[in-house]
Amino acid sequence: MTRRVIVDTDTAGDDTQAILLGALSGAVELELLTIVAGNVEFDYQVENAKYTLELAGVADEVPVYEGARRPLVKEFEHVDHVHGAGGLGGELFPDTGIESAEGYGPDAIVEAVRESPGELTLVCIGPLTNIALALRREPRLGELVEEVVVMGGAVNTLGNDTPSAEFNFWVDPDAAKVVMRELDVTLLDWGLTMRQATLESDELEPIEEAETPYADFFDEITAHLREFSEERFGSDATTQPDSLAMATVIEPDLVEEAPRYHVDVDEREGLTRGYSMVDELGITDGEARTRVVESIDEARFKTIFTDMLLHGDPDRSL
C-alpha cells in the first residue's frame, strides 16, 4: 500500500536524502513539503528542497510551501558549521527558479489532512514549529493523520547540539513540548541515529566510487559533514537521522523495538533547553503515548539507503 506523506523539513544535509527516499520509493507518495526554520538560512532551505525534488524528477508534482521562519518563542542559531554554508556542503547554492506554492506551510498541512482524513502521514525532520502551529489551527490534527513520525530528541543520551539536547528540539523546544504532549508520535531520536544510522568510512567507499547522480550529490553535500565529524567525534562518518525516519515509513518492518513512554520537553532557556525527558521507568504520572523507536534492522536500512544512491531505487531489495 502506498503511503501518502507530508514532509516538514529544514532542508539541508540529510533532509535532502530523506526527501529523495520518499520521492524515489514506490511505497510513498509525496503530497507536499513544508519548510521550517532550522538548519540554515530559510531561503537556502527552500531552494535546497526544490533542488532535491528536481533531482528526483518530481518538482512539478510536489508543491513546496514556506512555513515558519522562526521558532514560536526562542531565538536560535543556524548550523552552517555542520552542513556547510547554504546547507549543501558549502559549494552548492541552487537557484531553481521554481515558485513556492501559494499559502502558508501550517495552513497547507491543515487543509491537506482535512481533505483526506486518516490518509496522510506527517514525516517531521526539522524543528516542530509548523506542526505546533498546525495543531493550534486544527486541534483534531492527531485524529486526522495516519501517523506522525518525528526525528528529534536525545533519549537518555548526549545531544548533538548541546550536551542535553538534539538540534530540532533545541531550536524550538516550545513547539516540541506542544507536539509531544498533544500528539501520538513515533519518535526516532539522535541516540538511535548514532547507534544504527551512521555510515562509517568503509561503508561510504562504494558510494564514493559510484557514478550516479544521487551518489554524486551525496558525496558533495557530505564532504563538509565528514570533516566536522572527524573534528568533533574523531570519526570519518555521516549520520542519516532523517533518512532513517523516512525509511521506516517506506518499510515499517525496519522497526524492531518501539515501546511507548511518556515524553516531555524542557522549554526553559538554559542548560537543559530542548532536553527530551523520556520516562522509561514509568516514574511520572504522564501518559505513555509516544512510540519511541529503540532499535531497527540496521543492515536492511543501510541497504535501502545505498540502493537509493547507487541504483536510484530504495525499493530494490524490498
Coordinates of N, CA and C in Angstrom, one line a residue, residues 137-236:
R137 N -4.2 25.5 14.8 CA -5.2 25.8 13.8 C -6.3 24.7 13.8
E138 N -5.8 23.5 14.0 CA -6.7 22.3 13.9 C -6.4 21.4 15.1
P139 N -7.1 21.6 16.2 CA -6.9 20.8 17.4 C -7.1 19.3 17.2
R140 N -7.8 18.9 16.1 CA -8.1 17.5 15.9 C -7.0 16.9 15.0
L141 N -5.9 17.6 14.8 CA -4.8 17.1 13.9 C -4.5 15.7 14.1
G142 N -4.3 15.3 15.4 CA -3.9 13.9 15.7 C -4.9 12.9 15.2
E143 N -6.2 13.3 15.2 CA -7.3 12.4 14.7 C -7.3 12.3 13.2
L144 N -6.8 13.3 12.5 CA -6.9 13.4 11.1 C -5.8 12.8 10.3
V145 N -4.6 12.5 11.0 CA -3.5 12.0 10.3 C -3.4 10.5 10.6
E146 N -2.7 9.8 9.7 CA -2.5 8.4 9.9 C -1.4 8.1 10.9
E147 N -0.3 8.9 10.8 CA 0.8 8.8 11.8 C 1.6 10.0 11.7
V148 N 2.2 10.3 12.9 CA 3.2 11.5 13.0 C 4.5 10.9 13.3
V149 N 5.5 11.0 12.4 CA 6.8 10.4 12.6 C 7.7 11.6 12.8
V150 N 8.5 11.6 13.9 CA 9.3 12.8 14.3 C 10.8 12.3 14.4
M151 N 11.7 13.0 13.8 CA 13.1 12.8 14.1 C 13.4 13.9 15.0
G152 N 13.8 13.6 16.3 CA 14.1 14.6 17.3 C 14.4 14.0 18.6
G153 N 15.0 14.8 19.5 CA 15.2 14.4 20.8 C 16.5 13.6 20.9
A154 N 16.9 13.4 22.2 CA 18.1 12.6 22.5 C 17.6 11.8 23.7
V155 N 17.2 10.5 23.5 CA 16.6 9.7 24.6 C 17.7 9.2 25.5
N156 N 17.8 9.8 26.7 CA 18.7 9.4 27.7 C 20.1 9.2 27.2
T157 N 20.5 10.2 26.4 CA 21.9 10.2 25.8 C 22.3 11.6 25.5
L158 N 23.6 11.8 25.1 CA 24.1 13.1 24.8 C 23.3 13.7 23.5
G159 N 23.1 14.9 23.5 CA 22.5 15.6 22.4 C 23.6 15.8 21.3
N160 N 23.2 16.4 20.2 CA 24.1 16.7 19.1 C 24.3 18.2 18.9
D161 N 23.5 19.0 19.7 CA 23.6 20.4 19.6 C 24.2 21.0 20.9
T162 N 23.6 20.5 22.0 CA 24.2 20.8 23.3 C 24.3 19.4 24.0
P163 N 25.1 19.4 25.1 CA 25.1 18.1 25.8 C 23.8 17.5 26.2
S164 N 22.8 18.4 26.4 CA 21.5 17.9 26.8 C 20.4 17.9 25.8
A165 N 20.7 18.3 24.5 CA 19.6 18.5 23.6 C 20.0 18.2 22.1
E166 N 19.1 17.6 21.4 CA 19.2 17.4 20.0 C 18.8 18.6 19.3
F167 N 19.3 18.9 18.1 CA 19.1 20.2 17.5 C 17.7 20.6 17.2
N168 N 16.9 19.7 16.6 CA 15.5 20.0 16.3 C 14.7 20.4 17.6
F169 N 14.9 19.7 18.6 CA 14.2 20.1 19.9 C 14.8 21.3 20.5
W170 N 16.1 21.5 20.3 CA 16.7 22.7 20.9 C 16.2 24.0 20.2
V171 N 16.1 24.0 18.9 CA 15.7 25.1 18.1 C 14.4 25.7 18.6
D172 N 13.4 24.8 18.7 CA 12.0 25.2 19.1 C 11.5 24.3 20.2
P173 N 12.0 24.4 21.4 CA 11.5 23.5 22.5 C 10.1 23.7 22.8
D174 N 9.6 24.9 22.6 CA 8.2 25.2 22.9 C 7.3 24.4 22.0
A175 N 7.6 24.4 20.7 CA 6.8 23.6 19.7 C 7.0 22.1 20.0
A176 N 8.2 21.7 20.3 CA 8.4 20.2 20.6 C 7.6 19.8 21.8
K177 N 7.5 20.6 22.8 CA 6.7 20.3 24.0 C 5.2 20.2 23.7
V178 N 4.7 21.1 22.9 CA 3.3 21.0 22.4 C 3.0 19.7 21.7
V179 N 3.9 19.4 20.7 CA 3.7 18.3 19.8 C 3.8 17.0 20.6
M180 N 4.8 16.9 21.5 CA 4.9 15.6 22.3 C 3.8 15.4 23.3
R181 N 3.3 16.5 23.8 CA 2.2 16.4 24.8 C 0.8 16.1 24.1
E182 N 0.6 16.6 22.9 CA -0.7 16.6 22.3 C -0.9 15.6 21.2
L183 N 0.2 15.1 20.6 CA 0.0 14.1 19.5 C 0.6 12.8 19.9
D184 N 0.1 11.7 19.3 CA 0.7 10.4 19.3 C 1.8 10.3 18.3
V185 N 3.0 10.2 18.8 CA 4.2 10.4 17.9 C 5.0 9.1 17.8
T186 N 5.5 8.8 16.7 CA 6.6 7.8 16.6 C 7.9 8.6 16.5
L187 N 8.7 8.4 17.5 CA 9.9 9.2 17.7 C 11.2 8.4 17.4
L188 N 12.0 9.0 16.5 CA 13.3 8.4 16.2 C 14.3 9.5 16.6
D189 N 15.1 9.1 17.6 CA 16.0 10.1 18.3 C 17.4 10.1 17.8
W190 N 18.2 11.0 18.3 CA 19.6 11.1 17.9 C 20.4 9.9 18.4
G191 N 20.1 9.4 19.6 CA 20.8 8.2 20.0 C 20.7 7.0 19.1
L192 N 19.5 6.8 18.6 CA 19.2 5.7 17.6 C 20.1 6.0 16.4
T193 N 20.1 7.2 15.9 CA 21.0 7.5 14.8 C 22.4 7.1 15.0
M194 N 23.0 7.5 16.2 CA 24.4 7.2 16.4 C 24.6 5.7 16.5
R195 N 23.6 5.0 17.0 CA 23.8 3.5 17.2 C 23.6 2.8 15.8
Q196 N 22.6 3.2 15.0 CA 22.2 2.4 13.9 C 22.0 3.1 12.6
A197 N 22.2 4.3 12.5 CA 22.0 5.1 11.2 C 23.2 5.9 10.9
T198 N 24.4 5.4 11.2 CA 25.7 6.1 10.9 C 26.5 5.3 9.9
L199 N 26.9 5.9 8.8 CA 27.7 5.3 7.8 C 29.2 5.6 8.1
E200 N 30.0 4.6 8.3 CA 31.4 4.7 8.6 C 32.1 4.8 7.2
S201 N 33.4 5.1 7.3 CA 34.2 5.3 6.1 C 34.2 4.1 5.1
D202 N 34.3 2.9 5.7 CA 34.3 1.7 4.8 C 32.9 1.6 4.1
E203 N 31.8 2.0 4.7 CA 30.5 1.9 4.1 C 30.3 3.0 3.1
L204 N 31.1 4.1 3.2 CA 31.0 5.2 2.3 C 31.7 5.0 1.0
E205 N 32.7 4.1 1.0 CA 33.6 3.9 -0.1 C 32.8 3.5 -1.4
P206 N 31.9 2.6 -1.3 CA 31.1 2.2 -2.6 C 30.3 3.4 -3.1
I207 N 29.9 4.3 -2.2 CA 29.1 5.5 -2.7 C 30.1 6.4 -3.4
E208 N 31.3 6.6 -2.8 CA 32.3 7.5 -3.4 C 32.7 7.0 -4.8
E209 N 32.7 5.7 -5.0 CA 33.2 5.1 -6.2 C 32.1 5.0 -7.3
A210 N 30.8 5.2 -6.8 CA 29.7 5.1 -7.8 C 29.7 6.3 -8.6
E211 N 29.1 6.2 -9.8 CA 28.9 7.3 -10.7 C 27.4 7.5 -11.1
T212 N 26.7 7.8 -10.1 CA 25.2 8.1 -10.3 C 24.9 9.5 -9.8
P213 N 23.9 10.1 -10.3 CA 23.6 11.5 -9.8 C 23.3 11.6 -8.3
Y214 N 22.7 10.5 -7.8 CA 22.4 10.6 -6.4 C 23.6 10.4 -5.5
A215 N 24.5 9.5 -5.9 CA 25.7 9.3 -5.2 C 26.6 10.5 -5.3
D216 N 26.7 11.1 -6.4 CA 27.5 12.3 -6.6 C 26.9 13.5 -5.7
F217 N 25.6 13.6 -5.7 CA 25.0 14.6 -4.8 C 25.3 14.3 -3.3
F218 N 25.2 13.1 -2.9 CA 25.5 12.7 -1.5 C 27.0 13.0 -1.2
D219 N 27.9 12.7 -2.1 CA 29.3 13.0 -1.8 C 29.5 14.4 -1.7
E220 N 28.9 15.2 -2.5 CA 29.1 16.7 -2.4 C 28.6 17.3 -1.1
I221 N 27.4 16.9 -0.7 CA 26.8 17.5 0.5 C 27.4 16.9 1.8
T222 N 28.0 15.8 1.7 CA 28.5 15.2 3.0 C 30.0 15.5 3.2
A223 N 30.7 16.0 2.3 CA 32.2 16.3 2.4 C 32.4 17.1 3.7
H224 N 31.7 18.2 3.8 CA 31.9 19.1 4.9 C 31.5 18.4 6.2
L225 N 30.4 17.7 6.2 CA 29.9 17.0 7.4 C 30.9 15.9 7.8
R226 N 31.6 15.3 6.9 CA 32.6 14.3 7.3 C 33.8 14.9 8.0
E227 N 34.1 16.1 7.5 CA 35.2 16.8 8.2 C 34.8 17.3 9.6
F228 N 33.5 17.7 9.7 CA 33.0 18.1 11.0 C 33.0 16.9 12.0
S229 N 32.6 15.7 11.5 CA 32.5 14.5 12.3 C 33.9 14.1 12.7
E230 N 34.9 14.3 11.8 CA 36.3 13.9 12.2 C 36.8 14.8 13.3
E231 N 36.5 16.1 13.2 CA 36.9 17.1 14.2 C 36.2 16.9 15.5
R232 N 34.9 16.7 15.5 CA 34.0 16.6 16.7 C 34.1 15.2 17.4
F233 N 34.0 14.2 16.6 CA 33.9 12.8 17.1 C 35.1 11.9 16.9
G234 N 36.1 12.4 16.0 CA 37.2 11.6 15.7 C 36.9 10.5 14.8
S235 N 35.8 10.6 14.0 CA 35.4 9.5 13.1 C 35.0 10.1 11.7
D236 N 35.5 9.5 10.7 CA 35.1 9.9 9.3 C 33.8 9.2 9.0

